[in-house]
Coordinates of C-alpha atoms in Angstrom, one line a residue:
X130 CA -67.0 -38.7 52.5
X131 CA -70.5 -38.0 53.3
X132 CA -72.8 -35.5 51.6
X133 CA -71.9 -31.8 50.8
X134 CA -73.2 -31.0 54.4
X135 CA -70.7 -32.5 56.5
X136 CA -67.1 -33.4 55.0
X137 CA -66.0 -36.8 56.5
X138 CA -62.6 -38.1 56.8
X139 CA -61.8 -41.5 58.2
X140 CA -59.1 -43.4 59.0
X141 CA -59.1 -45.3 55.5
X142 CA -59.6 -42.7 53.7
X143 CA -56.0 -42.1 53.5
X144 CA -52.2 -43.6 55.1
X145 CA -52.4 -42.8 58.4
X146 CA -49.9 -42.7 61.2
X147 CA -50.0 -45.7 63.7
X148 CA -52.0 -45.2 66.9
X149 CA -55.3 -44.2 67.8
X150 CA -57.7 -41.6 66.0
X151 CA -57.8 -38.2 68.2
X152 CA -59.5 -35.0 67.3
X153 CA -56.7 -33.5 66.6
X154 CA -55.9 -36.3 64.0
X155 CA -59.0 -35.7 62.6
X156 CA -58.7 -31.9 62.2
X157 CA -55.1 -32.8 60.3
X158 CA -57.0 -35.4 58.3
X159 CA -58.9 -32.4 56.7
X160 CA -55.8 -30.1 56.1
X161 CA -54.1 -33.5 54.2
X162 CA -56.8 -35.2 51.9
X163 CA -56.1 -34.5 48.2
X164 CA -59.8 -32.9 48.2
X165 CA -59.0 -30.7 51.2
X166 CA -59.9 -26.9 50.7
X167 CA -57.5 -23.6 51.2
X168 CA -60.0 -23.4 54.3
X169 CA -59.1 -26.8 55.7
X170 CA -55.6 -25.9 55.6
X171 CA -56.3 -22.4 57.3
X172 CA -57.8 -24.3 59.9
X173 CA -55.0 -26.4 60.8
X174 CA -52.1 -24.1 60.9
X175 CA -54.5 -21.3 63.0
X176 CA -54.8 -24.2 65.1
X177 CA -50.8 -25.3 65.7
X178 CA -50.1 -21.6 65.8
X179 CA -52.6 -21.1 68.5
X180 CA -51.7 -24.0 70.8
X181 CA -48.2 -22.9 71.0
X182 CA -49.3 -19.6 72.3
X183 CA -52.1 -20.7 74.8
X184 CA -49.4 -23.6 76.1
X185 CA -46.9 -21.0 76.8
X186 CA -49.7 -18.6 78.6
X187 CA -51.3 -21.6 80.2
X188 CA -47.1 -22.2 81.9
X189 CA -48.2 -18.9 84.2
X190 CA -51.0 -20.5 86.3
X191 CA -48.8 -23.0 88.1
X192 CA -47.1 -19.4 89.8
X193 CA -50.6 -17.6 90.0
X194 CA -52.1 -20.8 91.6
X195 CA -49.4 -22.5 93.6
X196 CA -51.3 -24.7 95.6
X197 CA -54.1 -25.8 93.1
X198 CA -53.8 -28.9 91.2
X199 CA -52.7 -28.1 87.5
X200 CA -54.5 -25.9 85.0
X201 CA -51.7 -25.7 82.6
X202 CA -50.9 -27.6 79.0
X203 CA -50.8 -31.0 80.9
X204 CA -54.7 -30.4 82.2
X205 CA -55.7 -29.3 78.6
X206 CA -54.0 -32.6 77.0
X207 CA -56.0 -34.6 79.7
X208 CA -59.4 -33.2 79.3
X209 CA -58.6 -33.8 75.5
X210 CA -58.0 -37.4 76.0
X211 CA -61.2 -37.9 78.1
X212 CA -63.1 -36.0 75.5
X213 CA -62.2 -38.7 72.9
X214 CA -62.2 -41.6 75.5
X215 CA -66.0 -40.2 75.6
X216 CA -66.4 -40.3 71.7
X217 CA -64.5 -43.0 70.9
X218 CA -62.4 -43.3 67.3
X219 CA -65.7 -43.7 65.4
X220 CA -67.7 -40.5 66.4
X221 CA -64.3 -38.6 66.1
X222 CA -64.1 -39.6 62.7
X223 CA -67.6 -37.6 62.0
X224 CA -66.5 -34.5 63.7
X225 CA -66.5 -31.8 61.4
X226 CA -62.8 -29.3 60.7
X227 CA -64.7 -26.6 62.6
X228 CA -66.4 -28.6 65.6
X229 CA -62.7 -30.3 65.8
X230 CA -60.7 -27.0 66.0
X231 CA -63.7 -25.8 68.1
X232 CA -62.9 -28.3 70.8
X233 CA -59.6 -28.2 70.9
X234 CA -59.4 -23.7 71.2
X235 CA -62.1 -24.2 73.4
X236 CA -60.0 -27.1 76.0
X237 CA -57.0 -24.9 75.8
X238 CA -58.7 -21.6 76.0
X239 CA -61.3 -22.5 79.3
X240 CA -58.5 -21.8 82.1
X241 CA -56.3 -19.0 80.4
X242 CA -58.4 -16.9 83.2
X243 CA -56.1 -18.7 85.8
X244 CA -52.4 -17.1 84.8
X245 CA -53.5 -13.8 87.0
X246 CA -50.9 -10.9 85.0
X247 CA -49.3 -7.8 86.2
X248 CA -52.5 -5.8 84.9
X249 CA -54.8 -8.1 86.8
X250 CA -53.3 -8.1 90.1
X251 CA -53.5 -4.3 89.8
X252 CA -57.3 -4.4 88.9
X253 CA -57.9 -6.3 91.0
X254 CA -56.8 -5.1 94.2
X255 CA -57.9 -1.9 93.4
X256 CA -61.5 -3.3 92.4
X257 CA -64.4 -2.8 95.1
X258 CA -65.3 -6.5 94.8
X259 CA -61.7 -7.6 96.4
X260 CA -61.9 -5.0 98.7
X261 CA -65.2 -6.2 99.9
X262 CA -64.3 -10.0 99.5
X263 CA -61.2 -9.2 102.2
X264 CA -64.2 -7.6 104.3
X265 CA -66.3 -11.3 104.1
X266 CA -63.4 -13.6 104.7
X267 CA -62.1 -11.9 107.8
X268 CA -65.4 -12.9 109.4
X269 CA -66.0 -15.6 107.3
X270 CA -65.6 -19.7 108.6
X271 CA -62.3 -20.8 106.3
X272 CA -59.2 -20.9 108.8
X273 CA -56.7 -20.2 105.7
X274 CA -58.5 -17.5 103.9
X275 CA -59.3 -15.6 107.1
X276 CA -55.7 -15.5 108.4
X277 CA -54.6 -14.7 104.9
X278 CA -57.2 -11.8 104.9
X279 CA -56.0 -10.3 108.4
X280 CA -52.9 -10.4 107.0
X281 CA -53.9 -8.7 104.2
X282 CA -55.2 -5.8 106.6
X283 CA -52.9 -5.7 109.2
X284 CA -50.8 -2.1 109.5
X285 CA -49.2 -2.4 112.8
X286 CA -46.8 -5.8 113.7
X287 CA -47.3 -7.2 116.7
X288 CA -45.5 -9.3 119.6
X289 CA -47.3 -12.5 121.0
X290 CA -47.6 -10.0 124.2
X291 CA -49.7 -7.3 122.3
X292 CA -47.2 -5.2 122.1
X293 CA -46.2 -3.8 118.8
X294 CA -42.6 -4.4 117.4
X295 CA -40.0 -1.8 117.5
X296 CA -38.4 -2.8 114.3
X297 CA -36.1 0.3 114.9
X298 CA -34.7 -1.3 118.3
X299 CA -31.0 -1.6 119.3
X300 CA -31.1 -4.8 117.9
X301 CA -31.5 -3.4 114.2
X302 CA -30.5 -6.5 112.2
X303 CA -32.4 -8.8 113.8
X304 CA -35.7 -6.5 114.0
X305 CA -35.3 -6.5 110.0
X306 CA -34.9 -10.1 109.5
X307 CA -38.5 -10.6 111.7
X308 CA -40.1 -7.5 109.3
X309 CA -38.7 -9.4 106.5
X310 CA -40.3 -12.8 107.7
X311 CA -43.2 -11.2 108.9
X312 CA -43.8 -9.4 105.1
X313 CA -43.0 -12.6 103.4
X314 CA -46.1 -13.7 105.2
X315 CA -47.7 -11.3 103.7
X316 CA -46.8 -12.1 100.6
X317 CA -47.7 -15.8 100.7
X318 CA -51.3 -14.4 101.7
X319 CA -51.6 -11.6 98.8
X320 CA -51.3 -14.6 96.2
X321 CA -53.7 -16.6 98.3
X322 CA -56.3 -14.2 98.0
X323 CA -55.7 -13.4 94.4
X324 CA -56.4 -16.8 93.6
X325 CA -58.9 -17.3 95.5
X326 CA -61.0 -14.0 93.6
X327 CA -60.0 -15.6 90.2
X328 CA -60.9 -18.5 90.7
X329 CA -64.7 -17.6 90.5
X330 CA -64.4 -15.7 87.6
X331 CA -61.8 -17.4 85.9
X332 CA -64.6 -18.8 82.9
X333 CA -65.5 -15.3 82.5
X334 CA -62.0 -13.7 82.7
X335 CA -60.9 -16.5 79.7
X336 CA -63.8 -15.5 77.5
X337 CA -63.0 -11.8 77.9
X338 CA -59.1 -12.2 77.4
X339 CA -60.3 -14.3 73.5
X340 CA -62.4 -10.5 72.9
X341 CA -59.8 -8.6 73.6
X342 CA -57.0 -10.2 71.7
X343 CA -59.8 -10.3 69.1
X344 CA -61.0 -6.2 69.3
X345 CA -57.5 -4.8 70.6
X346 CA -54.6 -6.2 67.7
X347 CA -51.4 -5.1 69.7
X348 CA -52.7 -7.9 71.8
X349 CA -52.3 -10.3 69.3
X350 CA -48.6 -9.7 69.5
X351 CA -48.8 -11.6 65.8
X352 CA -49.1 -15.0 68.0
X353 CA -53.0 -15.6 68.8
X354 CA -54.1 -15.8 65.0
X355 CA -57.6 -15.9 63.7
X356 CA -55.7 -16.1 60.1
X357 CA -59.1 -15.1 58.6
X358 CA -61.9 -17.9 60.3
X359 CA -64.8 -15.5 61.4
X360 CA -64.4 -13.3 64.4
X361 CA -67.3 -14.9 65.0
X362 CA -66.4 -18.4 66.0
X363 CA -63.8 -16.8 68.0
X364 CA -66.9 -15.5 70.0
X365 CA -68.3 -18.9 70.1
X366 CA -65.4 -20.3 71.0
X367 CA -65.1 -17.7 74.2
X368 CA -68.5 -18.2 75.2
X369 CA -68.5 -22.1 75.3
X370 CA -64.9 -21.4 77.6
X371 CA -67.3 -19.6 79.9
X372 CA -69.8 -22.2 80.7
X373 CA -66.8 -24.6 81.7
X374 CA -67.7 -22.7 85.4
X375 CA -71.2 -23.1 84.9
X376 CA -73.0 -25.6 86.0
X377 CA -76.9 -24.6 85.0
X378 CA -77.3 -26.5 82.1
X379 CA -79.7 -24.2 80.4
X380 CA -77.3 -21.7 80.0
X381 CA -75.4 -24.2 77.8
X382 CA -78.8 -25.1 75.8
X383 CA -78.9 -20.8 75.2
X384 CA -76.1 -21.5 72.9
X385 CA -77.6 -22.7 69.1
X386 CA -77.6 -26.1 68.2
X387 CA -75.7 -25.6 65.3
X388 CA -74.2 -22.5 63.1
X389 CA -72.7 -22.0 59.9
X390 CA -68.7 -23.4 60.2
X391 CA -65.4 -22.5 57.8
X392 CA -64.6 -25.3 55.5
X393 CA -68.3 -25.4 54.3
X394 CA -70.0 -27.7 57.4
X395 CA -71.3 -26.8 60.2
X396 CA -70.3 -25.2 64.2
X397 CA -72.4 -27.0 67.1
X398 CA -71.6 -24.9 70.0
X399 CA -73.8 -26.9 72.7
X400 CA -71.8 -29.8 71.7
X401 CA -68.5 -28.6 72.2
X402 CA -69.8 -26.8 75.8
X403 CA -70.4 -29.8 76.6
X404 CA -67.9 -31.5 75.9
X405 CA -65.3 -29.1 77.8
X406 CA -67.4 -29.7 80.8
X407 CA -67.6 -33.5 81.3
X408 CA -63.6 -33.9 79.8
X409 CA -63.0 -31.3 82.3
X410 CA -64.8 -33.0 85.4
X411 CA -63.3 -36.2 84.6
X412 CA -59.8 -35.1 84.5
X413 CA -59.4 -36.4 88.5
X414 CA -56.7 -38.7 88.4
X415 CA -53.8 -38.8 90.7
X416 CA -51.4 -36.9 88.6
X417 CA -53.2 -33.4 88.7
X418 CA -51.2 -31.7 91.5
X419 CA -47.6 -30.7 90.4
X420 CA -45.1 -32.8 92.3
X421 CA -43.4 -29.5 93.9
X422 CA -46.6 -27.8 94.2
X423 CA -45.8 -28.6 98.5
X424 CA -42.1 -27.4 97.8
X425 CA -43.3 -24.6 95.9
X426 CA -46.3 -22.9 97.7
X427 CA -44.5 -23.7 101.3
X428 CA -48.0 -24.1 103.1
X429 CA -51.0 -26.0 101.8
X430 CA -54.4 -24.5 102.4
X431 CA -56.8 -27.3 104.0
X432 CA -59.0 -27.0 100.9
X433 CA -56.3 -27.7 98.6
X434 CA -54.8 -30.5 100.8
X435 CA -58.1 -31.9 100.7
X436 CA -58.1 -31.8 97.0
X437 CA -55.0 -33.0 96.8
X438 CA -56.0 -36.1 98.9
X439 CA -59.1 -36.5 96.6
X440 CA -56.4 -37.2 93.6
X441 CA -54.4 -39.4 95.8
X442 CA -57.7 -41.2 96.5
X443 CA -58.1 -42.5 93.1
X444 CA -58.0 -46.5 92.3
X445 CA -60.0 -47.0 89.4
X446 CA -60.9 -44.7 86.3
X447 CA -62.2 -46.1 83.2
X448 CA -63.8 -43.8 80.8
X449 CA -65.1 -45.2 77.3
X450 CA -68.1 -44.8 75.4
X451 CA -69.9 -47.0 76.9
X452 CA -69.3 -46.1 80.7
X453 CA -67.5 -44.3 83.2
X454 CA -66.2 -45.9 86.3
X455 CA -64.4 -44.4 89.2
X456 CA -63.6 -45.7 92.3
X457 CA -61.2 -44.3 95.6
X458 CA -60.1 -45.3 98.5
X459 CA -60.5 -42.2 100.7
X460 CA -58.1 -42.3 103.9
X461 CA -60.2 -39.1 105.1
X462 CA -64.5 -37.9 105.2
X463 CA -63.5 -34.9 103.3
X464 CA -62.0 -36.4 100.4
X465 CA -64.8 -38.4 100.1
X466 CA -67.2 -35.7 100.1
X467 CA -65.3 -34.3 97.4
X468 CA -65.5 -37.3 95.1
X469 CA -68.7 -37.9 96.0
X470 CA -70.0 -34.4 95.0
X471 CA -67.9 -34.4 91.7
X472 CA -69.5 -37.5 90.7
X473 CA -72.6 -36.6 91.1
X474 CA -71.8 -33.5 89.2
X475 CA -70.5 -35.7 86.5
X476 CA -74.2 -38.0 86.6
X477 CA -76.3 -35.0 86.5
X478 CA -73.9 -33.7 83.1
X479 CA -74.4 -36.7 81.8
X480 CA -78.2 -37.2 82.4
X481 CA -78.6 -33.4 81.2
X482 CA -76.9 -34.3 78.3
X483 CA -78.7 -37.5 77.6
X484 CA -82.1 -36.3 77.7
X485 CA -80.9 -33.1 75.2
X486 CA -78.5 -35.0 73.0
X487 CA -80.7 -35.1 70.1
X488 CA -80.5 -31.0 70.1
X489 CA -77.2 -31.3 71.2
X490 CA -75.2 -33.5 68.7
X491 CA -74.9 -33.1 65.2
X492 CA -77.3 -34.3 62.5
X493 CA -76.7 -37.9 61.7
X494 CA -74.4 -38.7 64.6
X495 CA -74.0 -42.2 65.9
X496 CA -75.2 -43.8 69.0
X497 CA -76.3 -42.1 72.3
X498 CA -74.1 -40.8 75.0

């Protein structure tokens, strides 16, 4: 262990499972020393009560997001593993209980904004900023998004000739089967469009739903736990969730550098913001898509073909602590552009971060990023 600061468990500190060190590990490690504290414990079964909620809520984005590439459980356990790929098994040994269940709420937490509910649909179609979104993209330069808006708008059915349909002609069953076709259409486009106004929101929407399971208990349908760690970490934890969708880095150096945690040590927000964001950028390998995301959403946007293609474009990804790698071989320009522009995103993180990492990190830990 280290001083009374920071409580440090590593691996030989006590038997320990085969396999490598993961933050999660490490968080048990605190709940299973023979020194551990009633807080330490609290920690770890808020945690394992948590992540079976969030992976169950986290099941609903595949359905509100048909054709993106996966935001559910399996995207959380990837941007976990390239979190501690980052690290390495030596700096997650010197994460603190608090900074470790930090991280993993926060990884978990960042797309629960993405599984749109009953209650949001209805908001949102009734909001003035959809309203006026539908307005934009009818005029606007996307193929998919502007067909799904006229869709959206259309109140009259019409022939190829102009004319509109008589879906009351002699030929009654057949009219309904086209009405039917012709709504399903519809349909396809309403969840389209949906997605597409979550989507830039979805950071903010996640931090709002942690507040209001917090403030609003019937909510908490006695699964989301805060088992009595501070409402205020919660907050924290919310707020480093947002910035996943934000790439200004100052915001993320707003947060403090460090705060008081729960098993007596400390909280360092920017660190786990940051963390979420480059574990989250990296997570660009070829798995990401569902493998009946095509059977399931029936017609692929161009955007999320071109993602899609970006994935497939993927031959080499190495992430450690002491580089990252990534090479593709793109069969078109646009999935190149893609890669390109995420990569960059990922440099300039990591050049942000590097410059900052002494008031990012906590006190006393090893090497440089």
């Amino acid at each position: 262990m280290s001083d009374g600061s920071r409580r440090i468990y590593y691996r030989e500190d006590m038997e320990y499972r085969p396999g490598r060190l993961t933050i999660e590990k490490q968080l048990q490690l605190y709940e299973k020393h023979p020194d551990k504290s009633e807080r330490a414990a609290t920690l770890w079964h808020a945690w394992q009560q948590n992540k079976r909620w969030l992976i169950r809520l986290l099941e609903l984005t595949l359905a509100s997001f048909p054709s993106y590439s996966r935001h559910d459980a399996s995207h959380a356990e990837a941007v976990i593993h390239n979190i501690e790929r980052v690290l390495g098994e030596e700096r997650i040994a010197q994460l603190s209980a608090t900074d470790c269940f930090a991280i993993l709420h926060t990884v978990y937490i960042h797309d629960i904004g993405m599984a749109i509910l009953a209650e949001d649909r209805k908001r949102i179609v009734e909001s003035d900023e959809f309203v006026e979104m539908i307005d934009d993209l009818v005029d606007g330069a996307d193929k998919d998004l502007k067909n799904a808006a006229r869709l959206l708008k259309r109140n009259y059915y019409y022939e190829e000739t102009n004319e509109e349909i008589d879906y009351d002609s002699s030929d009654f069953h057949n009219a309904k089967k086209k009405l039917y076709a012709d709504k399903l259409e519809t349909y396809y486009a309403v969840v389209q469009l949906l997605a597409e106004y979550q989507r830039k929101c979805h950071g903010e929407k996640a931090a709002s739903n942690v507040k209001d399971w917090i403030f609003d208990k019937d909510k908490l349908r006695a699964e989301f736990t805060m088992s009595g760690v501070p409402m205020r970490i919660f907050f924290r934890i919310a707020d480093c969730a947002r910035l996943h969708t934000d790439w200004e880095f100052q915001h993320i150096l707003e947060l403090p550098t460090e705060e008081n945690g729960y098993e007596n040590d400390m909280l360092h927000p920017r660190f786990v913001a940051v963390m979420l964001q480059l574990g989250d950028a990296l997570d660009i390998d070829n798995d990401r898509f569902h493998p009946f995301a095509h059977a399931f959403s029936g017609h692929f946007p161009i955007k999320s073909q071109d993602h899609y293609n970006k994935h497939l474009a993927i031959r080499t990804l190495k992430i450690t602590p002491e580089e990252i790698v990534v090479e593709a071989d793109c069969e078109t320009r646009e999935a190149m552009r893609l890669i390109r522009n995420e990569c960059d995103g990922i440099e300039g993180l990591l050049k942000s971060t590097s410059y900052y990492w002494s008031r990012i990190v906590p006190r006393g830990f090893s090497g440089a990023l």
